[in-house]
GROMACS .gro file of N, CA and C in nm:
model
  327
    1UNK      N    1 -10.137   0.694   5.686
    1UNK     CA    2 -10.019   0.735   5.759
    1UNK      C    3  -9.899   0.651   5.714
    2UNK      N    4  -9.779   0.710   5.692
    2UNK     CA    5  -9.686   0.643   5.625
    2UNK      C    6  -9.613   0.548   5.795
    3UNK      N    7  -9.572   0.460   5.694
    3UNK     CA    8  -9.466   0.357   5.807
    3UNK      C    9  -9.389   0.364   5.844
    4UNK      N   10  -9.273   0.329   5.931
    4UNK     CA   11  -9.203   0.331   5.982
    4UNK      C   12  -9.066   0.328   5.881
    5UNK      N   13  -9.092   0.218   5.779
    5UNK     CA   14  -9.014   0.224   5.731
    5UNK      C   15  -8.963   0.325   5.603
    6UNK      N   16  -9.103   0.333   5.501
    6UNK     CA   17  -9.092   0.466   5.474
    6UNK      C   18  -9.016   0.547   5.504
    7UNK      N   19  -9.051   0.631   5.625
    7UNK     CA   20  -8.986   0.713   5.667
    7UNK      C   21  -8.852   0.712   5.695
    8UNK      N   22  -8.801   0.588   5.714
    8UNK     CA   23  -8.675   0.572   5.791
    8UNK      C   24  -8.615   0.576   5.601
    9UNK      N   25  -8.639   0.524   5.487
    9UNK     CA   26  -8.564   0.541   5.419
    9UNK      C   27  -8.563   0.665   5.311
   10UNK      N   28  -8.671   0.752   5.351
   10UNK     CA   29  -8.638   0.876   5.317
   10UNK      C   30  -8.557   0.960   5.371
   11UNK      N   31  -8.544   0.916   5.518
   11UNK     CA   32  -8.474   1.029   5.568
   11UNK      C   33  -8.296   0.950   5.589
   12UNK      N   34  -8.315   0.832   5.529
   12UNK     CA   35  -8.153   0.854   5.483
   12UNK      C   36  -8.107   0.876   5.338
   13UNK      N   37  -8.207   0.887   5.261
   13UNK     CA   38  -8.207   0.952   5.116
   13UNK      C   39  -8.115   1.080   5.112
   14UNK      N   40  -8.113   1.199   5.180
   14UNK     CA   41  -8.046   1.313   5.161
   14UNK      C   42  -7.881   1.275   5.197
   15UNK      N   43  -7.861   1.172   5.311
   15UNK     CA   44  -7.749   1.106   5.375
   15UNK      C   45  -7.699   1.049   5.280
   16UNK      N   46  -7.727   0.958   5.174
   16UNK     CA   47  -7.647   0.928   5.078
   16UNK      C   48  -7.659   0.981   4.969
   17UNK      N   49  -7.731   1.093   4.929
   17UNK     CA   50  -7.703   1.156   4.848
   17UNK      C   51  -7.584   1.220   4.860
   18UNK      N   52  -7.532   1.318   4.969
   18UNK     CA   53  -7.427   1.406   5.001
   18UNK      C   54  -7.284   1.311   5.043
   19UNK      N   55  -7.296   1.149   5.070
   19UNK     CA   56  -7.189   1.022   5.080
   19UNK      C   57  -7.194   1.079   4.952
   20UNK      N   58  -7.237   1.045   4.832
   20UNK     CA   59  -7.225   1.004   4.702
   20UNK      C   60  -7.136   1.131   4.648
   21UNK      N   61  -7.174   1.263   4.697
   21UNK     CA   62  -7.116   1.353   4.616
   21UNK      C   63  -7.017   1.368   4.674
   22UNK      N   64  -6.962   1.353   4.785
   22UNK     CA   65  -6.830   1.367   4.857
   22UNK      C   66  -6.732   1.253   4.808
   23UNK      N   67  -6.815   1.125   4.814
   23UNK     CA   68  -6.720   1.007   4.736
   23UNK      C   69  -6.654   1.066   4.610
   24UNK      N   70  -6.746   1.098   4.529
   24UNK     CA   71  -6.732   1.118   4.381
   24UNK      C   72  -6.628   1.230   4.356
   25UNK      N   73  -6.683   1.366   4.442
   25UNK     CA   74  -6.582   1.499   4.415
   25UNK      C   75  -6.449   1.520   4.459
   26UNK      N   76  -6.447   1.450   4.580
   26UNK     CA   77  -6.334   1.425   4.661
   26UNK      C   78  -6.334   1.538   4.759
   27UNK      N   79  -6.427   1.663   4.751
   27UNK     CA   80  -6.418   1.771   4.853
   27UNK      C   81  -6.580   1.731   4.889
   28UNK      N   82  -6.573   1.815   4.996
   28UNK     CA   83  -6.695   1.807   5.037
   28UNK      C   84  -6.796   1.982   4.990
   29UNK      N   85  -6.931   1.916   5.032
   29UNK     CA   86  -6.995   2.041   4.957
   29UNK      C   87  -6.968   2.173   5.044
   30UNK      N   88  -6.919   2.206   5.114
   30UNK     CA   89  -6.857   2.321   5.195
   30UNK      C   90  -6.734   2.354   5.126
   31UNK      N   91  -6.651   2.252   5.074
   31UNK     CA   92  -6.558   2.293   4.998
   31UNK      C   93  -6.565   2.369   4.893
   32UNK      N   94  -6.663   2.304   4.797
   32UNK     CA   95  -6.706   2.339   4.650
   32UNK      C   96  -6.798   2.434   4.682
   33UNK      N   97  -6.849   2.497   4.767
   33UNK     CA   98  -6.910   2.572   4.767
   33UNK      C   99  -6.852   2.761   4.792
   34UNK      N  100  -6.711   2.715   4.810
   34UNK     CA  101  -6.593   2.816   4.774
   34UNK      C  102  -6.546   2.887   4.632
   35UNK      N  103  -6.604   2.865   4.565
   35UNK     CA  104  -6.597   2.883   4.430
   35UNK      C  105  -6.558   3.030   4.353
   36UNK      N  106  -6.640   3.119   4.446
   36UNK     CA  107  -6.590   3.285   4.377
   36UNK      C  108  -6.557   3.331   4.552
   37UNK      N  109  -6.413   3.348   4.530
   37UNK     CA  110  -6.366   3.425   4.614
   37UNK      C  111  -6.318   3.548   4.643
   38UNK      N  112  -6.311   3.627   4.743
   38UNK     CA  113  -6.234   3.753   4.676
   38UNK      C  114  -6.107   3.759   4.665
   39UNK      N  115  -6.058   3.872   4.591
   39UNK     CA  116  -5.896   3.877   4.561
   39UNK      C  117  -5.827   3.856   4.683
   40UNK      N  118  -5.884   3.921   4.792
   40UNK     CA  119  -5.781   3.938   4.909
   40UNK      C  120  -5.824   3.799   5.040
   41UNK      N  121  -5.891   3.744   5.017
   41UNK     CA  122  -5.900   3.576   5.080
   41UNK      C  123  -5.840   3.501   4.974
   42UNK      N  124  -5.849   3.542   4.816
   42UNK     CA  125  -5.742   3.434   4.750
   42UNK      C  126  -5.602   3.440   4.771
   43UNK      N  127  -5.521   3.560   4.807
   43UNK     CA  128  -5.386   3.599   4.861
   43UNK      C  129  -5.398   3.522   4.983
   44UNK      N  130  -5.508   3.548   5.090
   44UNK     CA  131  -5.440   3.505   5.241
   44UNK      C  132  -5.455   3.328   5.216
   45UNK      N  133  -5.538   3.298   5.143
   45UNK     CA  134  -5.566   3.145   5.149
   45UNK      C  135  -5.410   3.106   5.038
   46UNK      N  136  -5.338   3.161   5.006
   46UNK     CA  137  -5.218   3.116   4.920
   46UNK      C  138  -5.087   3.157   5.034
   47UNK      N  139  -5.111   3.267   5.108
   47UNK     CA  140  -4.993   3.281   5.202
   47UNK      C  141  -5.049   3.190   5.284
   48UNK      N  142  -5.135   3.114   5.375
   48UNK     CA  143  -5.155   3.034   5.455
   48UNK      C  144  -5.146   2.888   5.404
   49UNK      N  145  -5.086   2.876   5.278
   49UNK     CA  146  -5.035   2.756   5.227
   49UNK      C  147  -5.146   2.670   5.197
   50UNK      N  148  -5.264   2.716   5.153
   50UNK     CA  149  -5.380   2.604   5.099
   50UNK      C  150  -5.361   2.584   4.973
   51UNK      N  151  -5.292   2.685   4.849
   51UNK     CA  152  -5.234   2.678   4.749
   51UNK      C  153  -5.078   2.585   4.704
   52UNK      N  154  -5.022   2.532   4.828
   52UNK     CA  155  -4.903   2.490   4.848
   52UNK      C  156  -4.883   2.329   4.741
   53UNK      N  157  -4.967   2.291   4.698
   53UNK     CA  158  -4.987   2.176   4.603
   53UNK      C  159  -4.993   2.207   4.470
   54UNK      N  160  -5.010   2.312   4.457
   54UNK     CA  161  -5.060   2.330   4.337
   54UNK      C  162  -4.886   2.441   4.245
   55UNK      N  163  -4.795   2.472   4.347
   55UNK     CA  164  -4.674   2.514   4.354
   55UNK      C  165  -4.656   2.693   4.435
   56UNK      N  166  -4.776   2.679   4.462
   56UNK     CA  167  -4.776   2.858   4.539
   56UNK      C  168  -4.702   2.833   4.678
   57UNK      N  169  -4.570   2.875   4.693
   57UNK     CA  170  -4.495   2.946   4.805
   57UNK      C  171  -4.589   2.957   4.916
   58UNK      N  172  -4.560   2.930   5.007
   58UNK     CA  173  -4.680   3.009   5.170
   58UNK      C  174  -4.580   3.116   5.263
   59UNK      N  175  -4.673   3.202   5.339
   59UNK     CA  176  -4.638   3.258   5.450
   59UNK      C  177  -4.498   3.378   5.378
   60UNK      N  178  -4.385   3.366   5.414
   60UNK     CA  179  -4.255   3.524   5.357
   60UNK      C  180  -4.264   3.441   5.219
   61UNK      N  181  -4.269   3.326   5.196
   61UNK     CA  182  -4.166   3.288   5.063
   61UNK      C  183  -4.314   3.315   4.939
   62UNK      N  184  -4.389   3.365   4.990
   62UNK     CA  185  -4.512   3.385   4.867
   62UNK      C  186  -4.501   3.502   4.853
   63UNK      N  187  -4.449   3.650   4.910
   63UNK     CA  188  -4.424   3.776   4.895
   63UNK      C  189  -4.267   3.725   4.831
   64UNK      N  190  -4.188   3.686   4.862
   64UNK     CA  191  -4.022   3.694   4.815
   64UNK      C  192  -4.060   3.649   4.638
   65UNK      N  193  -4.131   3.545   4.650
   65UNK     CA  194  -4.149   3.465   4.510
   65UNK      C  195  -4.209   3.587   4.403
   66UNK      N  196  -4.315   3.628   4.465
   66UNK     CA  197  -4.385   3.756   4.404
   66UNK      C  198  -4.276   3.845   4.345
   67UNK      N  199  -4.184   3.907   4.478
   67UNK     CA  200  -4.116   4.038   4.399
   67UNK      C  201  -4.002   3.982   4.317
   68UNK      N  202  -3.993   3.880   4.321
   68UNK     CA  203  -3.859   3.832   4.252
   68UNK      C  204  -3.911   3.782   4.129
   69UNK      N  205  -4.059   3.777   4.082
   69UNK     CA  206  -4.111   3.745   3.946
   69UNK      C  207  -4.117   3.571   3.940
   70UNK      N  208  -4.090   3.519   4.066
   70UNK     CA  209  -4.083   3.360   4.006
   70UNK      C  210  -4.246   3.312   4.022
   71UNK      N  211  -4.327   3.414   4.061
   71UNK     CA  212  -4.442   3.391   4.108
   71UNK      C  213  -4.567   3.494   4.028
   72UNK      N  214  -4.642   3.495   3.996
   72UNK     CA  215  -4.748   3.622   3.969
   72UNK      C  216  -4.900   3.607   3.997
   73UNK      N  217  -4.934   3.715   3.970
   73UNK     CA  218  -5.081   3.715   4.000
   73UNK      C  219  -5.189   3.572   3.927
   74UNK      N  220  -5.164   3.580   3.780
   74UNK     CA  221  -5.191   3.487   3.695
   74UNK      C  222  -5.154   3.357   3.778
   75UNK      N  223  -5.044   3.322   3.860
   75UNK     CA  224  -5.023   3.216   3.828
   75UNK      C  225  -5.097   3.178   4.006
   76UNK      N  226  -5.171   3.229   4.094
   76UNK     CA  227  -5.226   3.230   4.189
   76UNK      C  228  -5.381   3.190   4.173
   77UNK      N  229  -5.421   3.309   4.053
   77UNK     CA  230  -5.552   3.294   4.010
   77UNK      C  231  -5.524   3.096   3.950
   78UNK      N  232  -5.474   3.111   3.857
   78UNK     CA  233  -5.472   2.972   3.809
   78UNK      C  234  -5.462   2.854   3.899
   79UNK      N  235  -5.382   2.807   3.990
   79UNK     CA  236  -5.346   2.752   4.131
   79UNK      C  237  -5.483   2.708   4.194
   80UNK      N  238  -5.551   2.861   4.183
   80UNK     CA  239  -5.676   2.829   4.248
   80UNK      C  240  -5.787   2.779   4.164
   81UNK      N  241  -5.776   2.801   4.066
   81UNK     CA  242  -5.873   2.735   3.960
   81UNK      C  243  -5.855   2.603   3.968
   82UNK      N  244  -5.727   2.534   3.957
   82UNK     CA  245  -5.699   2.432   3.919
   82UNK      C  246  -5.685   2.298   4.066
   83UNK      N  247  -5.759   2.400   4.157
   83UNK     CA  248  -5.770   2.355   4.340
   83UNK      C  249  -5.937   2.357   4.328
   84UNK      N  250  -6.011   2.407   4.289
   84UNK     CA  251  -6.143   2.415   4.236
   84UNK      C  252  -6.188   2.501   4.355
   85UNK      N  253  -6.096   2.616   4.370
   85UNK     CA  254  -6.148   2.721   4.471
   85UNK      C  255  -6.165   2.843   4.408
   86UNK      N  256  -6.173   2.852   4.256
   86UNK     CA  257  -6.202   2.975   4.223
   86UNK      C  258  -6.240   2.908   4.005
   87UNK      N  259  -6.389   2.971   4.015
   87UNK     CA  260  -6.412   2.927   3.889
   87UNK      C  261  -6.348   3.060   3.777
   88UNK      N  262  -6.325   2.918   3.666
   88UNK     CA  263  -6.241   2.935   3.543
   88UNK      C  264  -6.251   3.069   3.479
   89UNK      N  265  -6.393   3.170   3.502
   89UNK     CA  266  -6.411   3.229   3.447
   89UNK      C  267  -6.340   3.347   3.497
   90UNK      N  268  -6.295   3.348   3.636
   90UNK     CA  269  -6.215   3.486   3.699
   90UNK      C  270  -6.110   3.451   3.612
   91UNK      N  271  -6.039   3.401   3.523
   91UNK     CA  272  -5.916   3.402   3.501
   91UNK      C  273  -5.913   3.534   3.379
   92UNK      N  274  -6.054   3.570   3.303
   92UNK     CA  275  -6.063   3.657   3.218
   92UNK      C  276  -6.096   3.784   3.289
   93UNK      N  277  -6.109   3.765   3.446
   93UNK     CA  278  -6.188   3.944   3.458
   93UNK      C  279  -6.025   4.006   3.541
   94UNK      N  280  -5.981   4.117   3.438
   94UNK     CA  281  -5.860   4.234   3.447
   94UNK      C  282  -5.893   4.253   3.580
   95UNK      N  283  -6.008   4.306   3.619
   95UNK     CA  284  -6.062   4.388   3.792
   95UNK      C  285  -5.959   4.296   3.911
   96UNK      N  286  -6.023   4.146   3.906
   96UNK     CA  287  -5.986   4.057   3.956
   96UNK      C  288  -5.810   4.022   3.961
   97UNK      N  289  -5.805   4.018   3.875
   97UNK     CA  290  -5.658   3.985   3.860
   97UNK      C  291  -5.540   4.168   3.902
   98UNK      N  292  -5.606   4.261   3.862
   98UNK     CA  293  -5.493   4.365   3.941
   98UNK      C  294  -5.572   4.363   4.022
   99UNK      N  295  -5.655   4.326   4.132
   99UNK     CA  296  -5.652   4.332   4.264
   99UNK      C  297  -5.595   4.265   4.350
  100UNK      N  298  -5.582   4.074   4.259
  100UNK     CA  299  -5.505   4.002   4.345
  100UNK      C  300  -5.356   4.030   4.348
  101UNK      N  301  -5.302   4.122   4.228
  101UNK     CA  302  -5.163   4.183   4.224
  101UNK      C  303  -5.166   4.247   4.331
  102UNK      N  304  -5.246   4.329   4.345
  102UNK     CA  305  -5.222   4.481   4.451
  102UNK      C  306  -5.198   4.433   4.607
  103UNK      N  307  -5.288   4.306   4.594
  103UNK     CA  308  -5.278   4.205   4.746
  103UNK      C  309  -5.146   4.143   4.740
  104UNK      N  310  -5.111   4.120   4.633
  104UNK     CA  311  -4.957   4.043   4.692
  104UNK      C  312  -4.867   4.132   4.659
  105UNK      N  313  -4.886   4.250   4.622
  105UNK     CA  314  -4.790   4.309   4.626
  105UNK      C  315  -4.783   4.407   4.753
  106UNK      N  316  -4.866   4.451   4.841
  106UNK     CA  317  -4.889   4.457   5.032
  106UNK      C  318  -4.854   4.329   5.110
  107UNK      N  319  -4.824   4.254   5.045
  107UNK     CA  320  -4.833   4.130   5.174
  107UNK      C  321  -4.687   4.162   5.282
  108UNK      N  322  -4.617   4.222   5.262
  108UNK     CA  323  -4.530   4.246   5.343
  108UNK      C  324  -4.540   4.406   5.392
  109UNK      N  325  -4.582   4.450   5.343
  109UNK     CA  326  -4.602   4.594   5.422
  109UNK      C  327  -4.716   4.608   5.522
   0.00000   0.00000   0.00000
């Protein structure tokens, strides 16, 4: 039968495993675990200003930025890549990218 102690330091084994990766990544694994999103949670998560660091407009001024061209689809997808909320590889799929157009281009209607 295992000991007391044993046990006690296995079962903080998983506890600093997940310290370690949160230290290291700087998000936590709920974060990173955001990774493929859809087009239309990547629009609302950029109008609700989670993109706002990265230079994406929030809330009217992310539709104004849009129709006025100072803003685009590309440069949302990228934002989020570079936030590590959407992997590198959506930046090549066309589907993806005119859908997140079609979303910011409704955000005011």
């Amino acid at each position: 039968m295992a000991n007391f102690k044993q046990i006690f330091i296995l079962g903080l084994s998983p506890i600093l495993i997940v310290s370690l990766w949160i230290s290291f990544s700087g998000k936590s694994p709920a974060q990173s675990a955001q990774f493929n999103i859809s087009a239309v949670d990547l629009v609302q998560l950029a109008r609700n200003g989670y993109l706002r660091e990265q230079g994406i407009p929030q809330f009217n001024r992310l539709a104004s930025a849009y129709r006025s061209g100072e803003i685009s689809a590309e440069d949302v997808i990228e934002a989020a890549i570079a936030d590590n909320r959407l992997s590198a590889g959506v930046a090549d799929d066309p589907g993806y990218l005119e859908t997140v157009d079609h979303f910011l281009n409704d955000l005011d209607r």
